[in-house]
Amino acid sequence: MHYTPHTDSDREEMLRRIGVRGIEELLVDIPASLRNTEFSLPEGMSEHELLKHMTVLASANRPLSELTSFLGAGAYEHLIPAAVEYLLARPEFSTCYTPYQPEASQGTLTALFEYQTMICRLTGMPVANASLYDGASACAEAAILALRAQGKNRVALARSLNPFYARTVATYLKGLGTEIVEIPYTEGGQVDTGCLADIAGTVSCVIVQSPNFFGVIEDMKAIGEIIHDTDALFVASVNPVSLGVLAPPGECGADIAVGDVQVFGNTLSFGGPYAGFFAVAAALMRKIPGRVCGMTQDREGRRGFVLTLQTREQHIRREKATSNICTNEALCTLASCVYLSLLGRQGIEELARLNVQKAHYACEVLSAIDGVTPYFSGPFFNEFVITLDSAIPLDALEERMLKQGILPGLRLGRFFSDLERCLLVCVTEARTREEIDRFAAALKQILKENL
Amino acid sequence: MSEPLIFELSREGKRGYTFPECDVPESPLASLIGTRHLRREPAALPELAEIDVIRHFTRISRLNFCVDTHFYPLGSCTMKYNPKVNEKIAALVGFSQLHPLQPPQTVQGMLRLLFELEHLLCEITGMDAFTLQPAAGAHGELVGMMIARAYFARAGEPGRNIVLIPDSGHGTNPSSAALYGFEVQGLASDASGRVDVKQLGAALTPRVAALMLTNPNTLGLFEKDISSIAGLLHDNGSLFYCDGANLNALVGLAKPGDMGIDILHTNMHKTFSTPHGGGGPGAGPVGVKKKLAPFLPVPRVRRDDARGTYFFDGVGAGDSVGRVHAFYGNAGVLLKAYAYIRALGAEGLRQVALDAVLNANYLKELVSACFDIPYNSGPCMHEFVLSAARQKEHGVSALDIAKALIDRGFHPPTVYFPLIVKEALMIEPTETETKETLDTFARVLCEIAQAAEHSPGTLTNVTPHTTPVSRLDEVSAARKPVLTWCAESGREEKDSASGRQRR
């Protein structure tokens, strides 16, 4: 299989025009000692053989289309309108580069501008960038912005922040020697505000997630007020689906709002590509990392869009840039933009409501089972933690559930030693009542057998 | 531009998607969550029917140039053809509908694919181990810097804090190094456009952690002295980092690992044909030599040889730099790169590099009479850099030429980069372009060069005029930024819902 179009006579003619006898004359700069190498790779394949091989690999997986999943924890199964995938497949969107030449890229730029506006309207923040890699790296970039803006080499993370995000932040900050302090959670599963008040004055920023990793909704307004009494920046990591019904970070006094727009029209794809969103208060506009699209005019006074505030960026500022972002996740933001356009003002609220109602129904029917108790008492969105009082090891339980085609949620013991017997259960609009009931029945049966 | 924004098309009450009815008993949100946490009014998203949405995005899509419609010779971006079979593969539900936290026994096909991709990349590049987690090239650079820092910390040399970067390097190199706390020191190129080995020797102090080098470099030249550069670095105890943005020139021909490279990032969205998406998603796997493997990010994909099964090792060796992505990188992109490599095999990959080099040299030859070509003492690799200095004397800049190309149906080359060439036009045709396309492009580029000399006024004023907008005012865009839409003012969003003002 090859995708190169030349015939041998094309090649000969081109070499003649260049004035060389053979291709080797064009490779003289590569020392012969480096050319003397073998490439031990499998033989190439025809398109048909490739499709067959890839289908075999794909069939060795059990996708969510064959399972009933209650997994969330930062990656969420939502319904995706057919129109999203249809538009995303347009080569005009997928086979172009970063829009460096605005006159030839108004399609991408228009969509980025619309996306930025939608993120601002959802989060209540005045400025948003055109994307970062994912929610985890967006948290890390927020911490770096705060360090540079506030000058204290210390940041605070809520212990209820997604542990994958927290670990990514820690990795990014290791090189800067930054100290990371953790704010514990209460019995309700919410940030310990007493502890927050003690710490906030000593750090450049506080990163709080709501709904947090346990699904619990934080009192973001109270947290905002506590942080406002200090110099620390308030970084809110939010699941943007929840903003269909929950108060936006901008109204809670957040300085930076981050999260992942995977939930808006992007397939799960085993963890990526997703896209981090990043929105800031007006005062931080020129410190924002990544690409930003702005509106302007052409010479005839017609509206047009360009990448702007580029003096923050690596290709201009090199080592003084606000971040090293070059390629990010434009096509994933396009998916969100199309998705949110289809849902609209009513749809986003309905989506969030459906998530709340289904998750609460599931929590109720699961909690009615002997040996199942909700672990936290705080209000929750579409995820909640249950604790299982039973002799059965959770991996065995997971195995039993899987036999019935159910993914019961995430075992929390590997992240939190105090939550050894806990499962994080996620219920989105993609789950039906029948599926929830089937999950509850299966769990009840297994627990009964293992009393 | 005549297409309205999606917000301007909005009409109250319209919807483009219907959710299934709620099939569980409902309670008021205020009782479930508490009024205090609730939004007072819904987010002002646009309201449209499905057909409105389809038409709007289809229309704006047509305002883009793309590889499927236009020659797109952006230097160092490798805008090659994106095979369509790979899109079909990525859409298989067996790949697209996998949750990243599913039990390993339910994702064996995906784990095997990632495991094999790591090994294919090792074989192609001559590195000993790979991580697939970085989501883009610059992310890979950052991971490379993390690995370098962790390595020196482990070696008891935390004082190594300088990263050397040639002045022809990509802007991401210095910003990635600085982002991780390294001090960046520039290196001037020699008269041939390559690393000045003498100057490098003088710059090598015990504080130097690494050299970041792109090979072939951004002038499209192979660094002939690469083995002695590696020798100098290693004698100094420093690491050799290679920016693999230009790996397309070497696939199937030579291995960076044989050149003494210790850390290499690769770009799936360049060399390995995954579509660039208008600015991502990409994927930037990083390869290292054996001594650096313990520092790779977690999780790692492993194979249990006895059972023939695959699993994630979340801990790795204790020296890992840690996690750099929420999950495992851009799996949906990585699988397209895997499919590309499997389709081509060693012979196909070798042809990629050969035709990439052939096309670049052919195009360079065709336009060499019309433009100055600095650093042009021999053949180039996969790309070359013209200078519009001659045209600039008539008032026509590289940017003017770029805009004139747009008007004539070509996406422009990369302009004003590398910084060491005045009025730079950096051209990378890639191996997937036909001779006919190259012939036409060369003819048009030479016509523009002639027009620059004979009638410069036709180029400096109104171009481009065939596009939906003519030249855009980028200066006011940056000076008075309008970053969101607001219907009331027709201009920027009111600041009402903004975060607090800093005291």
CSV table of N, CA and C in Angstrom, one decimal, chain A residues 1 6 11 29 38 40 45 53 61-62 64 72 75 90-92 94-97 101 103-104 107-108 114 116-117 121-122 124 134 171-172 174-175 219 228 231 243 245 247 251 255 269-270 272-273 286 295-300 303 314 324 327-328 330-331 342 344 350 357-358 399 433, chain B residues 6 8 15-16 23 27 36-37 39-40 44 46 56 60-61 64-65 67-68 72 94 96-99 102 105-107 109-110 123 138-139 149 169 172 176 194 255 276-281 321 323 326 330 332 338 342-344 355 359 403 461 470 473 478 482-483 485 497 500 502-503:
chain,number,residue,atom,x,y,z
A,1,MET,N,0.9,-1.2,0.0
A,1,MET,CA,0.0,0.0,0.0
A,1,MET,C,0.9,1.2,0.0
A,6,HIS,N,3.7,9.2,-7.6
A,6,HIS,CA,4.6,9.3,-8.8
A,6,HIS,C,4.6,7.9,-9.5
A,11,ARG,N,9.5,10.1,-11.7
A,11,ARG,CA,10.7,10.2,-10.8
A,11,ARG,C,11.9,10.5,-11.7
A,29,ASP,N,24.1,14.2,2.2
A,29,ASP,CA,24.4,14.8,3.5
A,29,ASP,C,24.2,13.8,4.6
A,38,GLU,N,19.0,-1.7,9.0
A,38,GLU,CA,17.9,-2.5,8.7
A,38,GLU,C,16.6,-2.0,9.4
A,40,SER,N,13.3,-3.5,10.6
A,40,SER,CA,12.6,-4.8,10.7
A,40,SER,C,11.1,-4.5,11.1
A,45,MET,N,0.5,-3.6,3.8
A,45,MET,CA,-0.7,-4.3,3.5
A,45,MET,C,-1.5,-3.5,2.5
A,53,HIS,N,-7.3,-6.5,9.3
A,53,HIS,CA,-6.4,-6.6,10.5
A,53,HIS,C,-7.0,-5.6,11.6
A,61,ASN,N,-11.9,-5.9,21.5
A,61,ASN,CA,-12.3,-5.0,22.6
A,61,ASN,C,-13.8,-5.2,22.8
A,62,ARG,N,-14.3,-4.8,24.0
A,62,ARG,CA,-15.7,-4.8,24.3
A,62,ARG,C,-16.2,-3.4,24.4
A,64,LEU,N,-18.5,0.1,24.6
A,64,LEU,CA,-19.7,0.4,25.4
A,64,LEU,C,-21.0,0.1,24.7
A,72,GLY,N,-17.4,6.9,34.9
A,72,GLY,CA,-17.3,8.3,34.6
A,72,GLY,C,-15.9,8.7,34.9
A,75,ALA,N,-14.3,10.9,32.1
A,75,ALA,CA,-14.6,10.6,30.7
A,75,ALA,C,-16.0,10.1,30.7
A,90,ARG,N,-16.1,16.5,7.6
A,90,ARG,CA,-15.8,17.3,6.4
A,90,ARG,C,-14.3,17.6,6.3
A,91,PRO,N,-13.7,17.3,5.2
A,91,PRO,CA,-12.2,17.5,5.1
A,91,PRO,C,-11.8,18.9,5.2
A,92,GLU,N,-12.7,19.9,4.9
A,92,GLU,CA,-12.3,21.3,5.0
A,92,GLU,C,-12.0,21.6,6.5
A,94,SER,N,-11.2,18.9,8.8
A,94,SER,CA,-10.2,18.0,9.4
A,94,SER,C,-8.8,18.0,8.7
A,95,THR,N,-8.7,18.4,7.4
A,95,THR,CA,-7.4,18.2,6.8
A,95,THR,C,-6.7,19.6,6.6
A,96,CYS,N,-7.0,20.6,7.5
A,96,CYS,CA,-6.3,21.8,7.4
A,96,CYS,C,-5.4,22.0,8.6
A,97,TYR,N,-4.5,22.9,8.5
A,97,TYR,CA,-3.6,23.2,9.6
A,97,TYR,C,-4.1,24.3,10.5
A,101,GLN,N,-3.0,31.4,8.2
A,101,GLN,CA,-3.3,32.3,7.1
A,101,GLN,C,-4.8,32.6,7.2
A,103,GLU,N,-7.1,34.5,5.9
A,103,GLU,CA,-8.0,34.6,4.7
A,103,GLU,C,-8.3,33.2,4.1
A,104,ALA,N,-7.5,32.2,4.3
A,104,ALA,CA,-7.7,30.9,3.8
A,104,ALA,C,-8.3,29.9,4.9
A,107,GLY,N,-13.2,29.4,8.0
A,107,GLY,CA,-14.1,28.4,8.5
A,107,GLY,C,-13.7,28.0,9.9
A,108,THR,N,-12.5,27.5,10.0
A,108,THR,CA,-11.9,27.1,11.3
A,108,THR,C,-12.0,28.3,12.3
A,114,GLU,N,-16.9,31.1,17.7
A,114,GLU,CA,-18.2,30.7,18.3
A,114,GLU,C,-18.0,29.8,19.5
A,116,GLN,N,-15.4,29.8,21.6
A,116,GLN,CA,-15.0,30.6,22.7
A,116,GLN,C,-16.2,31.4,23.3
A,117,THR,N,-17.1,31.9,22.5
A,117,THR,CA,-18.2,32.6,23.0
A,117,THR,C,-19.1,31.6,23.8
A,121,ARG,N,-20.2,31.9,27.7
A,121,ARG,CA,-21.6,32.0,28.1
A,121,ARG,C,-22.0,30.9,29.1
A,122,LEU,N,-21.3,29.7,29.0
A,122,LEU,CA,-21.6,28.6,29.9
A,122,LEU,C,-20.9,28.9,31.3
A,124,GLY,N,-19.7,31.8,32.4
A,124,GLY,CA,-19.8,33.1,33.0
A,124,GLY,C,-18.5,33.9,33.1
A,134,ASP,N,-6.3,18.7,27.3
A,134,ASP,CA,-7.4,18.1,28.0
A,134,ASP,C,-7.6,18.8,29.4
A,171,THR,N,3.1,16.7,38.0
A,171,THR,CA,4.2,16.4,37.1
A,171,THR,C,4.6,17.7,36.4
A,172,TYR,N,3.7,18.6,36.0
A,172,TYR,CA,4.1,19.8,35.4
A,172,TYR,C,4.8,20.8,36.3
A,174,LYS,N,6.7,19.9,38.9
A,174,LYS,CA,7.9,19.3,39.5
A,174,LYS,C,9.2,20.1,39.1
A,175,GLY,N,9.2,20.5,37.8
A,175,GLY,CA,10.4,21.2,37.3
A,175,GLY,C,10.6,22.6,37.9
A,219,ASP,N,-19.7,24.0,47.4
A,219,ASP,CA,-20.3,25.3,47.7
A,219,ASP,C,-19.3,26.4,47.1
A,228,HIS,N,-11.3,35.0,48.0
A,228,HIS,CA,-11.2,36.4,47.7
A,228,HIS,C,-10.6,37.2,48.8
A,231,ASP,N,-4.8,36.7,48.3
A,231,ASP,CA,-4.3,37.1,47.0
A,231,ASP,C,-4.3,35.9,46.0
A,243,LEU,N,-23.0,22.8,34.0
A,243,LEU,CA,-23.4,24.2,33.9
A,243,LEU,C,-24.7,24.4,33.2
A,245,VAL,N,-27.3,23.4,34.6
A,245,VAL,CA,-28.2,23.8,35.7
A,245,VAL,C,-27.4,24.4,36.9
A,247,ALA,N,-24.7,26.9,39.0
A,247,ALA,CA,-24.2,28.3,38.9
A,247,ALA,C,-22.8,28.3,38.2
A,251,GLU,N,-19.9,33.4,38.3
A,251,GLU,CA,-20.7,34.0,39.3
A,251,GLU,C,-20.2,33.6,40.7
A,255,ASP,N,-11.4,33.0,39.1
A,255,ASP,CA,-10.5,33.7,38.3
A,255,ASP,C,-10.2,33.0,37.0
A,269,SER,N,-13.3,7.3,22.8
A,269,SER,CA,-12.0,7.0,22.1
A,269,SER,C,-10.9,6.6,23.1
A,270,PHE,N,-11.2,5.8,24.1
A,270,PHE,CA,-10.2,5.3,25.0
A,270,PHE,C,-9.3,6.4,25.7
A,272,GLY,N,-8.9,9.8,24.6
A,272,GLY,CA,-8.4,10.9,23.8
A,272,GLY,C,-8.6,10.7,22.3
A,273,PRO,N,-8.6,11.7,21.5
A,273,PRO,CA,-8.5,13.1,21.8
A,273,PRO,C,-9.7,13.7,22.5
A,286,ARG,N,-4.3,38.7,28.9
A,286,ARG,CA,-3.0,38.6,28.2
A,286,ARG,C,-2.0,37.6,28.8
A,295,MET,N,-12.0,38.8,16.7
A,295,MET,CA,-12.8,39.3,15.6
A,295,MET,C,-12.1,40.6,15.1
A,296,THR,N,-12.1,40.8,13.8
A,296,THR,CA,-11.5,42.0,13.3
A,296,THR,C,-12.2,42.4,11.9
A,297,GLN,N,-11.5,43.3,11.2
A,297,GLN,CA,-12.1,43.6,9.9
A,297,GLN,C,-11.1,43.5,8.8
A,298,ASP,N,-11.6,43.3,7.6
A,298,ASP,CA,-10.6,43.4,6.4
A,298,ASP,C,-10.6,44.8,5.9
A,299,ARG,N,-9.9,45.0,4.8
A,299,ARG,CA,-9.7,46.3,4.3
A,299,ARG,C,-11.0,47.0,3.8
A,300,GLU,N,-12.0,46.1,3.5
A,300,GLU,CA,-13.2,46.6,3.0
A,300,GLU,C,-14.2,46.8,4.1
A,303,ARG,N,-16.4,41.9,8.3
A,303,ARG,CA,-16.0,41.1,9.5
A,303,ARG,C,-15.1,39.9,9.2
A,314,GLN,N,4.6,31.0,21.7
A,314,GLN,CA,5.9,30.5,21.5
A,314,GLN,C,6.6,30.9,20.2
A,324,ASN,N,3.8,26.7,25.9
A,324,ASN,CA,4.4,26.1,24.7
A,324,ASN,C,3.4,25.6,23.7
A,327,THR,N,0.1,22.9,18.3
A,327,THR,CA,-1.0,22.1,18.0
A,327,THR,C,-1.8,21.8,19.3
A,328,ASN,N,-3.1,22.0,19.3
A,328,ASN,CA,-3.9,21.6,20.4
A,328,ASN,C,-5.1,20.8,20.0
A,330,ALA,N,-8.2,21.5,18.1
A,330,ALA,CA,-9.2,22.3,17.4
A,330,ALA,C,-10.5,21.5,17.0
A,331,LEU,N,-10.2,20.3,16.4
A,331,LEU,CA,-11.4,19.6,15.9
A,331,LEU,C,-12.3,19.1,17.0
A,342,LEU,N,-26.6,22.5,18.4
A,342,LEU,CA,-27.8,21.6,18.2
A,342,LEU,C,-28.6,21.6,19.5
A,344,GLY,N,-28.6,23.9,22.1
A,344,GLY,CA,-29.2,25.3,22.3
A,344,GLY,C,-29.5,25.5,23.8
A,350,GLU,N,-31.9,20.8,29.6
A,350,GLU,CA,-32.5,19.5,29.7
A,350,GLU,C,-31.5,18.4,29.9
A,357,GLN,N,-31.5,13.8,37.3
A,357,GLN,CA,-32.7,12.9,37.7
A,357,GLN,C,-32.2,11.5,37.6
A,358,LYS,N,-31.5,11.1,36.6
A,358,LYS,CA,-31.2,9.6,36.4
A,358,LYS,C,-30.2,9.2,37.5
A,399,GLU,N,-15.9,-8.5,38.2
A,399,GLU,CA,-15.8,-9.6,37.3
A,399,GLU,C,-17.2,-10.2,37.1
A,433,ARG,N,-33.9,3.7,32.5
A,433,ARG,CA,-34.3,3.2,33.8
A,433,ARG,C,-34.2,1.7,33.9
B,6,ILE,N,-23.3,31.9,14.3
B,6,ILE,CA,-24.4,31.0,14.7
B,6,ILE,C,-25.3,31.7,15.7
B,8,GLU,N,-26.2,34.8,15.5
B,8,GLU,CA,-27.1,35.7,14.7
B,8,GLU,C,-28.2,34.9,14.0
B,15,ARG,N,-34.8,24.0,18.3
B,15,ARG,CA,-33.9,23.0,18.8
B,15,ARG,C,-33.4,22.1,17.7
B,16,GLY,N,-32.2,21.6,17.8
B,16,GLY,CA,-31.6,20.8,16.8
B,16,GLY,C,-31.4,19.4,17.2
B,23,ASP,N,-37.2,8.9,31.8
B,23,ASP,CA,-38.0,7.6,32.2
B,23,ASP,C,-37.9,7.3,33.7
B,27,SER,N,-37.8,14.8,40.5
B,27,SER,CA,-38.0,15.7,41.7
B,27,SER,C,-37.5,17.1,41.3
B,36,ARG,N,-29.2,27.2,46.2
B,36,ARG,CA,-27.9,28.0,46.3
B,36,ARG,C,-26.9,27.6,45.1
B,37,HIS,N,-27.0,26.4,44.7
B,37,HIS,CA,-26.0,25.9,43.7
B,37,HIS,C,-26.5,26.1,42.3
B,39,ARG,N,-28.1,27.5,38.8
B,39,ARG,CA,-28.0,28.6,37.8
B,39,ARG,C,-29.3,29.4,37.8
B,40,ARG,N,-29.2,30.8,37.7
B,40,ARG,CA,-30.4,31.6,37.7
B,40,ARG,C,-31.1,31.6,36.4
B,44,ALA,N,-26.9,31.3,27.5
B,44,ALA,CA,-27.4,31.8,26.2
B,44,ALA,C,-26.8,31.2,25.0
B,46,PRO,N,-27.0,29.4,21.3
B,46,PRO,CA,-27.9,29.7,20.2
B,46,PRO,C,-28.9,28.6,20.0
B,56,HIS,N,-25.0,26.0,8.4
B,56,HIS,CA,-24.1,27.0,8.8
B,56,HIS,C,-22.7,26.4,8.8
B,60,ILE,N,-19.5,27.5,6.4
B,60,ILE,CA,-18.2,28.0,6.9
B,60,ILE,C,-17.1,27.1,6.5
B,61,SER,N,-17.3,25.8,6.5
B,61,SER,CA,-16.3,24.9,6.1
B,61,SER,C,-15.7,25.2,4.8
B,64,ASN,N,-12.5,27.4,4.2
B,64,ASN,CA,-11.2,26.9,4.5
B,64,ASN,C,-10.5,26.4,3.3
B,65,PHE,N,-9.2,26.6,3.2
B,65,PHE,CA,-8.3,25.7,2.3
B,65,PHE,C,-7.9,24.5,3.1
B,67,VAL,N,-6.0,20.2,2.8
B,67,VAL,CA,-5.2,19.3,1.9
B,67,VAL,C,-6.1,18.6,0.9
B,68,ASP,N,-7.3,18.3,1.2
B,68,ASP,CA,-8.2,17.7,0.2
B,68,ASP,C,-8.6,18.6,-0.9
B,72,TYR,N,-0.8,22.5,0.0
B,72,TYR,CA,-0.7,23.1,1.3
B,72,TYR,C,0.7,23.0,1.9
B,94,GLY,N,-15.5,-0.6,18.0
B,94,GLY,CA,-14.5,-1.3,18.8
B,94,GLY,C,-13.4,-0.4,19.2
B,96,SER,N,-13.8,3.5,19.0
B,96,SER,CA,-14.3,4.8,19.3
B,96,SER,C,-15.1,4.8,20.6
B,97,GLN,N,-15.7,3.6,20.9
B,97,GLN,CA,-16.6,3.6,22.1
B,97,GLN,C,-16.0,2.8,23.3
B,98,LEU,N,-14.7,3.1,23.5
B,98,LEU,CA,-14.0,2.5,24.7
B,98,LEU,C,-13.8,3.6,25.7
B,99,HIS,N,-14.3,3.2,26.9
B,99,HIS,CA,-14.0,4.1,28.1
B,99,HIS,C,-12.6,3.9,28.6
B,102,GLN,N,-12.1,1.2,31.5
B,102,GLN,CA,-12.7,-0.1,31.4
B,102,GLN,C,-11.6,-1.1,31.9
B,105,GLN,N,-9.3,-6.5,30.6
B,105,GLN,CA,-9.7,-7.7,29.8
B,105,GLN,C,-10.7,-7.3,28.7
B,106,THR,N,-11.3,-6.1,28.8
B,106,THR,CA,-12.3,-5.7,27.8
B,106,THR,C,-11.6,-4.7,26.7
B,107,VAL,N,-10.3,-4.5,26.8
B,107,VAL,CA,-9.7,-3.6,25.9
B,107,VAL,C,-8.4,-4.2,25.3
B,109,GLY,N,-7.6,-5.5,22.5
B,109,GLY,CA,-7.2,-5.1,21.1
B,109,GLY,C,-6.6,-3.8,21.1
B,110,MET,N,-7.1,-2.8,21.9
B,110,MET,CA,-6.6,-1.5,21.9
B,110,MET,C,-5.2,-1.5,22.6
B,123,GLU,N,11.4,0.8,16.3
B,123,GLU,CA,12.1,0.2,15.1
B,123,GLU,C,12.4,1.3,14.0
B,138,ALA,N,4.7,19.7,20.9
B,138,ALA,CA,5.2,20.6,22.0
B,138,ALA,C,5.0,19.9,23.3
B,139,HIS,N,3.9,19.1,23.4
B,139,HIS,CA,3.7,18.3,24.7
B,139,HIS,C,4.8,17.3,24.8
B,149,ARG,N,15.3,16.4,33.1
B,149,ARG,CA,15.5,16.9,34.5
B,149,ARG,C,15.5,15.7,35.5
B,169,GLY,N,15.8,26.8,15.5
B,169,GLY,CA,14.9,25.9,16.1
B,169,GLY,C,13.4,26.4,16.1
B,172,THR,N,8.6,26.4,19.8
B,172,THR,CA,8.2,25.5,20.9
B,172,THR,C,9.4,25.0,21.7
B,176,SER,N,9.2,25.2,25.6
B,176,SER,CA,9.0,24.0,26.3
B,176,SER,C,10.1,23.9,27.4
B,194,ARG,N,24.0,25.1,9.5
B,194,ARG,CA,23.9,24.0,10.4
B,194,ARG,C,24.5,24.4,11.8
B,255,LYS,N,18.0,6.1,11.1
B,255,LYS,CA,17.4,6.1,12.4
B,255,LYS,C,18.0,7.2,13.4
B,276,HIS,N,-4.6,17.0,10.6
B,276,HIS,CA,-4.3,18.0,11.6
B,276,HIS,C,-5.5,18.7,12.2
B,277,GLY,N,-6.7,18.6,11.6
B,277,GLY,CA,-7.9,19.1,12.3
B,277,GLY,C,-8.0,20.6,12.5
B,278,GLY,N,-7.2,21.4,11.8
B,278,GLY,CA,-7.3,22.8,11.9
B,278,GLY,C,-6.6,23.3,13.2
B,279,GLY,N,-5.7,22.5,13.7
B,279,GLY,CA,-5.0,22.9,15.0
B,279,GLY,C,-5.2,21.8,16.0
B,280,GLY,N,-5.1,20.5,15.6
B,280,GLY,CA,-5.2,19.4,16.5
B,280,GLY,C,-6.6,18.7,16.4
B,281,PRO,N,-6.7,17.5,16.9
B,281,PRO,CA,-5.8,16.8,17.7
B,281,PRO,C,-4.6,16.2,17.0
B,321,VAL,N,8.6,10.3,35.5
B,321,VAL,CA,8.3,11.7,35.7
B,321,VAL,C,6.9,11.9,36.2
B,323,ARG,N,2.5,11.5,35.6
B,323,ARG,CA,1.4,11.5,34.5
B,323,ARG,C,1.4,12.8,33.8
B,326,ALA,N,-4.6,13.2,31.3
B,326,ALA,CA,-5.6,12.6,32.1
B,326,ALA,C,-5.6,11.0,31.9
B,330,ASN,N,-3.7,10.7,23.0
B,330,ASN,CA,-4.8,10.7,22.0
B,330,ASN,C,-4.9,9.4,21.2
B,332,GLY,N,-7.3,7.9,19.8
B,332,GLY,CA,-8.0,8.0,18.5
B,332,GLY,C,-7.1,8.5,17.4
B,338,TYR,N,-0.9,4.1,13.6
B,338,TYR,CA,-0.6,2.7,13.6
B,338,TYR,C,-1.0,2.1,12.2
B,342,ARG,N,1.3,0.2,9.4
B,342,ARG,CA,1.1,-1.1,9.0
B,342,ARG,C,0.7,-1.2,7.5
B,343,ALA,N,0.1,-0.2,6.9
B,343,ALA,CA,-0.2,-0.2,5.5
B,343,ALA,C,1.1,-0.1,4.7
B,344,LEU,N,2.0,0.8,5.1
B,344,LEU,CA,3.2,1.0,4.3
B,344,LEU,C,4.3,0.0,4.5
B,355,ASP,N,10.5,10.1,-1.8
B,355,ASP,CA,9.6,11.0,-2.6
B,355,ASP,C,9.5,12.4,-2.0
B,359,ASN,N,10.6,15.5,-4.2
B,359,ASN,CA,9.6,16.6,-4.4
B,359,ASN,C,10.2,18.0,-4.0
B,403,LYS,N,-0.1,36.0,0.4
B,403,LYS,CA,-1.5,36.4,0.1
B,403,LYS,C,-1.7,36.2,-1.4
B,461,ASN,N,-1.2,45.8,-2.4
B,461,ASN,CA,-2.3,46.5,-2.0
B,461,ASN,C,-3.5,45.7,-1.5
B,470,SER,N,-10.6,40.0,2.6
B,470,SER,CA,-9.3,40.4,2.1
B,470,SER,C,-8.4,40.5,3.3
B,473,ASP,N,-7.1,43.0,9.5
B,473,ASP,CA,-6.4,43.9,10.4
B,473,ASP,C,-6.0,43.2,11.7
B,478,ALA,N,-5.3,42.6,18.0
B,478,ALA,CA,-4.5,42.4,19.2
B,478,ALA,C,-4.6,43.6,20.1
B,482,VAL,N,-11.4,41.5,20.6
B,482,VAL,CA,-12.8,41.1,20.7
B,482,VAL,C,-12.8,39.6,20.6
B,483,LEU,N,-13.0,38.9,21.7
B,483,LEU,CA,-12.8,37.5,21.7
B,483,LEU,C,-14.1,36.7,21.9
B,485,TRP,N,-18.7,37.0,21.1
B,485,TRP,CA,-19.8,37.7,20.4
B,485,TRP,C,-20.8,38.2,21.3
B,497,ALA,N,-20.9,39.3,33.5
B,497,ALA,CA,-20.8,38.0,34.2
B,497,ALA,C,-19.3,37.7,34.5
B,500,ARG,N,-14.3,38.4,39.4
B,500,ARG,CA,-14.1,39.7,40.1
B,500,ARG,C,-12.9,40.5,39.6
B,502,ARG,N,-9.5,42.2,40.2
B,502,ARG,CA,-8.4,42.1,41.2
B,502,ARG,C,-8.3,43.4,42.0
B,503,ARG,N,-8.0,43.2,43.3
B,503,ARG,CA,-7.8,44.4,44.0
B,503,ARG,C,-6.4,44.9,43.8
